Tab-separated table of C-alpha atoms in Angstrom:
chain	number	residue	atom	x	y	z
A	1	UNK	CA	-109.884	-12.223	-94.284
A	2	UNK	CA	-107.532	-14.376	-96.449
A	3	UNK	CA	-103.964	-15.553	-94.890
A	4	UNK	CA	-101.977	-12.315	-97.285
A	5	UNK	CA	-104.073	-10.152	-95.904
A	6	UNK	CA	-103.368	-11.110	-92.265
A	7	UNK	CA	-100.228	-10.299	-93.026
A	8	UNK	CA	-100.683	-7.540	-94.373
A	9	UNK	CA	-102.286	-5.737	-91.785
A	10	UNK	CA	-99.799	-6.826	-89.117
A	11	UNK	CA	-97.091	-5.802	-91.519
A	12	UNK	CA	-98.934	-2.385	-91.563
A	13	UNK	CA	-99.541	-2.586	-87.607
A	14	UNK	CA	-95.492	-3.438	-87.212
A	15	UNK	CA	-93.935	0.346	-90.484
A	16	UNK	CA	-96.872	2.087	-88.357
A	17	UNK	CA	-96.458	1.338	-84.279
A	18	UNK	CA	-98.809	0.666	-84.058
A	19	UNK	CA	-97.822	-3.408	-81.983
A	20	UNK	CA	-97.257	-4.251	-78.465
A	21	UNK	CA	-92.935	-3.687	-77.946
A	22	UNK	CA	-92.913	-8.032	-77.784
A	23	UNK	CA	-94.589	-8.479	-80.894
A	24	UNK	CA	-92.303	-6.623	-82.573
A	25	UNK	CA	-89.361	-7.018	-81.291
A	26	UNK	CA	-91.057	-11.136	-81.800
A	27	UNK	CA	-92.272	-9.639	-85.725
A	28	UNK	CA	-88.349	-7.945	-85.768
A	29	UNK	CA	-86.332	-12.067	-84.181
A	30	UNK	CA	-89.239	-13.367	-87.640
A	31	UNK	CA	-87.511	-11.053	-89.903
A	32	UNK	CA	-84.180	-12.089	-89.239
A	33	UNK	CA	-84.672	-15.457	-90.402
A	34	UNK	CA	-87.301	-14.960	-93.081
A	35	UNK	CA	-85.886	-13.112	-96.023
A	36	UNK	CA	-88.850	-13.630	-98.448
A	37	UNK	CA	-90.924	-12.299	-95.623
A	38	UNK	CA	-88.438	-9.610	-95.045
A	39	UNK	CA	-89.280	-9.232	-98.687
A	40	UNK	CA	-92.182	-8.052	-98.650
A	41	UNK	CA	-92.091	-5.794	-95.577
A	42	UNK	CA	-89.923	-3.373	-97.716
A	43	UNK	CA	-92.288	-3.864	-100.346
A	44	UNK	CA	-95.291	-2.126	-98.134
A	45	UNK	CA	-92.621	0.443	-96.516
A	46	UNK	CA	-92.262	1.504	-99.918
A	47	UNK	CA	-95.846	1.267	-100.862
A	48	UNK	CA	-96.194	3.400	-97.553
A	49	UNK	CA	-93.858	6.222	-99.476
A	50	UNK	CA	-95.723	5.803	-103.146
A	51	UNK	CA	-98.515	6.805	-101.378
A	52	UNK	CA	-96.598	9.653	-99.959
A	53	UNK	CA	-95.613	10.624	-102.495
A	54	UNK	CA	-99.095	10.436	-104.908
A	55	UNK	CA	-101.168	12.161	-101.881
A	56	UNK	CA	-97.730	15.328	-101.602
A	57	UNK	CA	-98.393	15.444	-105.773
A	58	UNK	CA	-102.809	15.255	-105.627
A	59	UNK	CA	-102.041	17.613	-102.863
A	60	UNK	CA	-99.429	20.387	-104.803
A	61	UNK	CA	-102.599	20.134	-107.656
A	62	UNK	CA	-104.929	21.865	-105.642
A	63	UNK	CA	-102.832	24.702	-104.593
A	64	UNK	CA	-101.658	25.391	-107.536
A	65	UNK	CA	-105.521	25.040	-108.471
A	66	UNK	CA	-106.411	27.226	-105.205
A	67	UNK	CA	-103.297	29.937	-106.838
A	68	UNK	CA	-105.106	29.735	-110.573
A	69	UNK	CA	-108.845	30.667	-108.985
A	70	UNK	CA	-107.443	32.999	-106.631
A	71	UNK	CA	-105.549	34.888	-109.727
A	72	UNK	CA	-109.432	34.873	-111.474
A	73	UNK	CA	-109.802	37.554	-108.717
A	74	UNK	CA	-109.231	40.677	-109.554
A	75	UNK	CA	-108.773	42.052	-106.294
A	76	UNK	CA	-105.429	39.122	-105.731
A	77	UNK	CA	-104.359	39.161	-108.616
A	78	UNK	CA	-104.295	43.468	-108.673
A	79	UNK	CA	-102.427	42.751	-105.212
A	80	UNK	CA	-99.548	40.884	-106.954
A	81	UNK	CA	-99.614	42.306	-109.873
A	82	UNK	CA	-98.214	45.149	-107.945
A	83	UNK	CA	-95.767	43.460	-106.023
A	84	UNK	CA	-94.266	42.253	-108.795
A	85	UNK	CA	-95.140	45.287	-111.590
B	1	UNK	CA	-107.297	16.646	-95.679
B	2	UNK	CA	-109.960	16.908	-93.246
B	3	UNK	CA	-110.432	19.428	-91.679
B	4	UNK	CA	-109.494	22.259	-94.534
B	5	UNK	CA	-111.823	21.727	-96.805
B	6	UNK	CA	-110.643	24.221	-99.840
B	7	UNK	CA	-112.416	27.220	-98.539
B	8	UNK	CA	-110.546	27.483	-95.238
B	9	UNK	CA	-107.342	26.900	-97.477
B	10	UNK	CA	-108.817	29.204	-99.746
B	11	UNK	CA	-108.880	32.111	-97.524
B	12	UNK	CA	-105.999	30.816	-96.288
B	13	UNK	CA	-103.753	31.216	-99.261
B	14	UNK	CA	-105.482	34.558	-100.195
B	15	UNK	CA	-104.930	36.264	-96.524
B	16	UNK	CA	-100.945	35.056	-96.217
B	17	UNK	CA	-100.053	34.270	-99.317
B	18	UNK	CA	-99.363	38.619	-100.858
B	19	UNK	CA	-97.265	39.043	-97.243
B	20	UNK	CA	-95.032	36.335	-98.129
B	21	UNK	CA	-94.441	36.999	-102.069
B	22	UNK	CA	-93.766	41.216	-101.088
B	23	UNK	CA	-90.566	39.824	-98.934
B	24	UNK	CA	-89.905	37.186	-101.172
B	25	UNK	CA	-89.709	39.902	-103.930
B	26	UNK	CA	-87.917	42.622	-102.124
B	27	UNK	CA	-84.892	39.501	-101.213
B	28	UNK	CA	-84.973	39.197	-105.833
B	29	UNK	CA	-87.324	36.595	-106.173
B	30	UNK	CA	-89.989	35.347	-109.252
B	31	UNK	CA	-93.513	34.335	-108.169
B	32	UNK	CA	-92.900	30.716	-109.427
B	33	UNK	CA	-90.246	30.279	-106.383
B	34	UNK	CA	-92.497	32.020	-103.936
B	35	UNK	CA	-95.181	29.725	-105.029
B	36	UNK	CA	-92.983	26.792	-104.465
B	37	UNK	CA	-91.828	27.617	-100.632
B	38	UNK	CA	-95.450	28.465	-100.045
B	39	UNK	CA	-96.676	25.378	-100.684
B	40	UNK	CA	-93.568	23.762	-99.644
B	41	UNK	CA	-94.991	26.092	-96.540
B	42	UNK	CA	-98.409	24.674	-96.824
B	43	UNK	CA	-97.837	20.907	-97.799
B	44	UNK	CA	-95.843	21.032	-94.174
B	45	UNK	CA	-99.048	22.430	-91.883
B	46	UNK	CA	-100.794	20.608	-93.244
B	47	UNK	CA	-99.647	17.406	-92.572
B	48	UNK	CA	-98.174	18.571	-89.176
B	49	UNK	CA	-102.165	19.737	-88.454
B	50	UNK	CA	-103.167	16.054	-90.069
B	51	UNK	CA	-101.269	14.550	-87.540
B	52	UNK	CA	-102.285	16.378	-84.761
B	53	UNK	CA	-98.428	18.048	-83.696
B	54	UNK	CA	-99.605	21.688	-85.135
B	55	UNK	CA	-98.848	23.508	-81.839
B	56	UNK	CA	-100.031	26.668	-83.270
B	57	UNK	CA	-97.468	30.072	-81.045
B	58	UNK	CA	-99.556	32.425	-83.467
B	59	UNK	CA	-102.012	32.284	-86.281
B	60	UNK	CA	-102.086	29.987	-88.858
B	61	UNK	CA	-101.224	32.995	-91.425
B	62	UNK	CA	-98.391	33.605	-88.553
B	63	UNK	CA	-96.951	29.727	-88.452
B	64	UNK	CA	-97.355	29.324	-92.090
B	65	UNK	CA	-95.444	32.133	-93.569
B	66	UNK	CA	-92.569	31.646	-90.764
B	67	UNK	CA	-92.377	28.078	-91.892
B	68	UNK	CA	-92.282	29.660	-95.607
B	69	UNK	CA	-89.558	32.509	-94.605
B	70	UNK	CA	-87.283	29.032	-93.870
B	71	UNK	CA	-87.770	26.916	-97.360
B	72	UNK	CA	-87.000	30.582	-98.685
B	73	UNK	CA	-83.869	31.286	-97.234
B	74	UNK	CA	-82.706	27.846	-97.489
B	75	UNK	CA	-83.070	27.033	-101.160
B	76	UNK	CA	-81.321	30.968	-101.791
B	77	UNK	CA	-78.341	30.098	-99.924
B	78	UNK	CA	-78.750	26.620	-101.844
B	79	UNK	CA	-78.849	24.230	-99.286
B	80	UNK	CA	-80.754	21.551	-97.831
B	81	UNK	CA	-84.524	21.711	-99.551
B	82	UNK	CA	-86.877	22.852	-96.429
B	83	UNK	CA	-86.874	18.283	-95.029
B	84	UNK	CA	-90.833	18.019	-95.130
B	85	UNK	CA	-92.078	15.909	-92.553
B	86	UNK	CA	-93.035	11.277	-92.124
B	87	UNK	CA	-96.583	11.296	-91.558
B	88	UNK	CA	-97.042	7.892	-91.514
B	89	UNK	CA	-94.932	4.532	-90.608
B	90	UNK	CA	-91.627	6.546	-90.584
B	91	UNK	CA	-90.317	6.076	-94.167
B	92	UNK	CA	-88.026	8.358	-94.794
B	93	UNK	CA	-87.471	9.279	-98.563
B	94	UNK	CA	-84.734	7.438	-100.417
B	95	UNK	CA	-81.610	10.088	-100.640
B	96	UNK	CA	-79.918	9.119	-103.561
B	97	UNK	CA	-81.328	10.343	-106.836
B	98	UNK	CA	-81.374	6.866	-108.546
B	99	UNK	CA	-84.128	5.155	-105.591
B	100	UNK	CA	-86.054	9.249	-106.677
B	101	UNK	CA	-85.636	8.549	-109.641
B	102	UNK	CA	-87.354	4.816	-109.395
B	103	UNK	CA	-89.878	5.446	-107.352
B	104	UNK	CA	-90.984	8.460	-109.645
B	105	UNK	CA	-91.377	5.100	-112.506
B	106	UNK	CA	-92.696	3.201	-110.189
B	107	UNK	CA	-95.934	5.672	-109.399
B	108	UNK	CA	-96.630	6.903	-112.484
B	109	UNK	CA	-97.227	3.356	-113.656
B	110	UNK	CA	-99.437	2.715	-110.941
B	111	UNK	CA	-100.722	5.424	-111.778
B	112	UNK	CA	-101.831	3.904	-115.010
B	113	UNK	CA	-103.416	0.584	-113.619
B	114	UNK	CA	-104.559	1.539	-110.383
B	115	UNK	CA	-105.617	5.411	-109.272
B	116	UNK	CA	-108.119	4.233	-107.396
B	117	UNK	CA	-106.506	1.741	-105.425
B	118	UNK	CA	-104.544	5.111	-104.667
B	119	UNK	CA	-107.151	7.346	-103.798
B	120	UNK	CA	-108.276	5.445	-101.954
B	121	UNK	CA	-104.897	4.527	-99.866
B	122	UNK	CA	-104.099	8.527	-99.564
B	123	UNK	CA	-107.374	8.109	-98.154
B	124	UNK	CA	-106.418	6.071	-95.006
B	125	UNK	CA	-103.228	6.425	-94.640
B	126	UNK	CA	-102.443	10.261	-95.749
B	127	UNK	CA	-106.364	11.655	-95.171
B	128	UNK	CA	-106.648	9.503	-91.928
B	129	UNK	CA	-109.918	9.478	-93.283
B	130	UNK	CA	-112.230	7.111	-91.869
B	131	UNK	CA	-112.967	3.443	-92.585
B	132	UNK	CA	-116.500	4.403	-92.681
B	133	UNK	CA	-115.793	7.910	-94.594
B	134	UNK	CA	-113.788	5.697	-97.355
B	135	UNK	CA	-116.395	3.251	-97.498
B	136	UNK	CA	-118.489	5.572	-98.923
B	137	UNK	CA	-116.504	7.544	-100.447
B	138	UNK	CA	-115.646	4.601	-103.083
B	139	UNK	CA	-118.763	2.544	-101.999
B	140	UNK	CA	-118.738	-0.061	-100.500
B	141	UNK	CA	-120.310	-1.892	-98.182
B	142	UNK	CA	-119.473	-0.890	-94.853
B	143	UNK	CA	-116.173	-0.606	-92.762
B	144	UNK	CA	-115.231	-4.357	-93.507
B	145	UNK	CA	-115.389	-4.278	-97.237
B	146	UNK	CA	-113.827	-1.056	-97.045
B	147	UNK	CA	-110.923	-3.135	-94.011
B	148	UNK	CA	-110.688	-6.356	-96.807
B	149	UNK	CA	-110.997	-3.195	-100.280
B	150	UNK	CA	-107.599	-1.463	-98.565
B	151	UNK	CA	-105.645	-4.245	-97.850
B	152	UNK	CA	-106.093	-5.786	-101.761
B	153	UNK	CA	-105.257	-2.133	-102.851
B	154	UNK	CA	-101.684	-2.347	-100.797
B	155	UNK	CA	-101.188	-6.452	-101.964
B	156	UNK	CA	-101.463	-5.446	-105.087
B	157	UNK	CA	-99.307	-2.194	-104.997
B	158	UNK	CA	-97.027	-4.357	-103.449
B	159	UNK	CA	-96.936	-6.940	-106.096
B	160	UNK	CA	-96.452	-3.701	-108.844
B	161	UNK	CA	-93.035	-2.696	-106.302
B	162	UNK	CA	-91.518	-6.781	-106.857
B	163	UNK	CA	-92.283	-6.741	-110.037
B	164	UNK	CA	-90.868	-3.623	-110.943
B	165	UNK	CA	-87.474	-4.085	-108.726
B	166	UNK	CA	-86.987	-7.508	-110.199
B	167	UNK	CA	-87.097	-6.523	-113.675
B	168	UNK	CA	-84.673	-3.105	-112.783
B	169	UNK	CA	-82.405	-6.324	-110.873
């Protein structure tokens, strides 16, 4: 694996708290004196957040689809109609 | 999510939602409001289950209705909405509206240029799918190939984030 990908893996291990404590501390020390690396770590943290944002949107779409399917079931639709009548 | 296919989720939805909708209606809420809170509760339930942090003291239905009720009460009281769990990497959502809007814009852009990458990253980080399953689902030649693709996707997303942030500043 090329070095950029190795670095991505290392940053992932750091963000996911998979590094042993000593290695995590050493990595944090590197961040303090390596601005570009610190920027890449922050970008990767944001990437994780965007993946979570995307995943939650997809999940909500799945829930909406389930609701629509249930609304097509007469018994379920009738229950809701009765509640909100 | 790997442990909850649509069939099980549909059964849980069918069994639980009318009870919650009844509660919301009694307190003057609408069907849409009930659905929003119920979907938040489902997200929390599934994320906790997927992360192995779901500790049920009652049935799945009881747990789900409990979270949905808290969500509803908070929304009605005008308080903060129910915080969703930080399910990986402990990366809290941005608190300021500008930050949230920026990330929504970024996501829209990423969805246009690299939906497959987002799906792959979702499978790994959010659904906790194994690399073998990811390889099969996305047509890669085994675990190693899936690992390399995952890192390349992360690199691509990261590069786009840096470009967007530079353009914004």
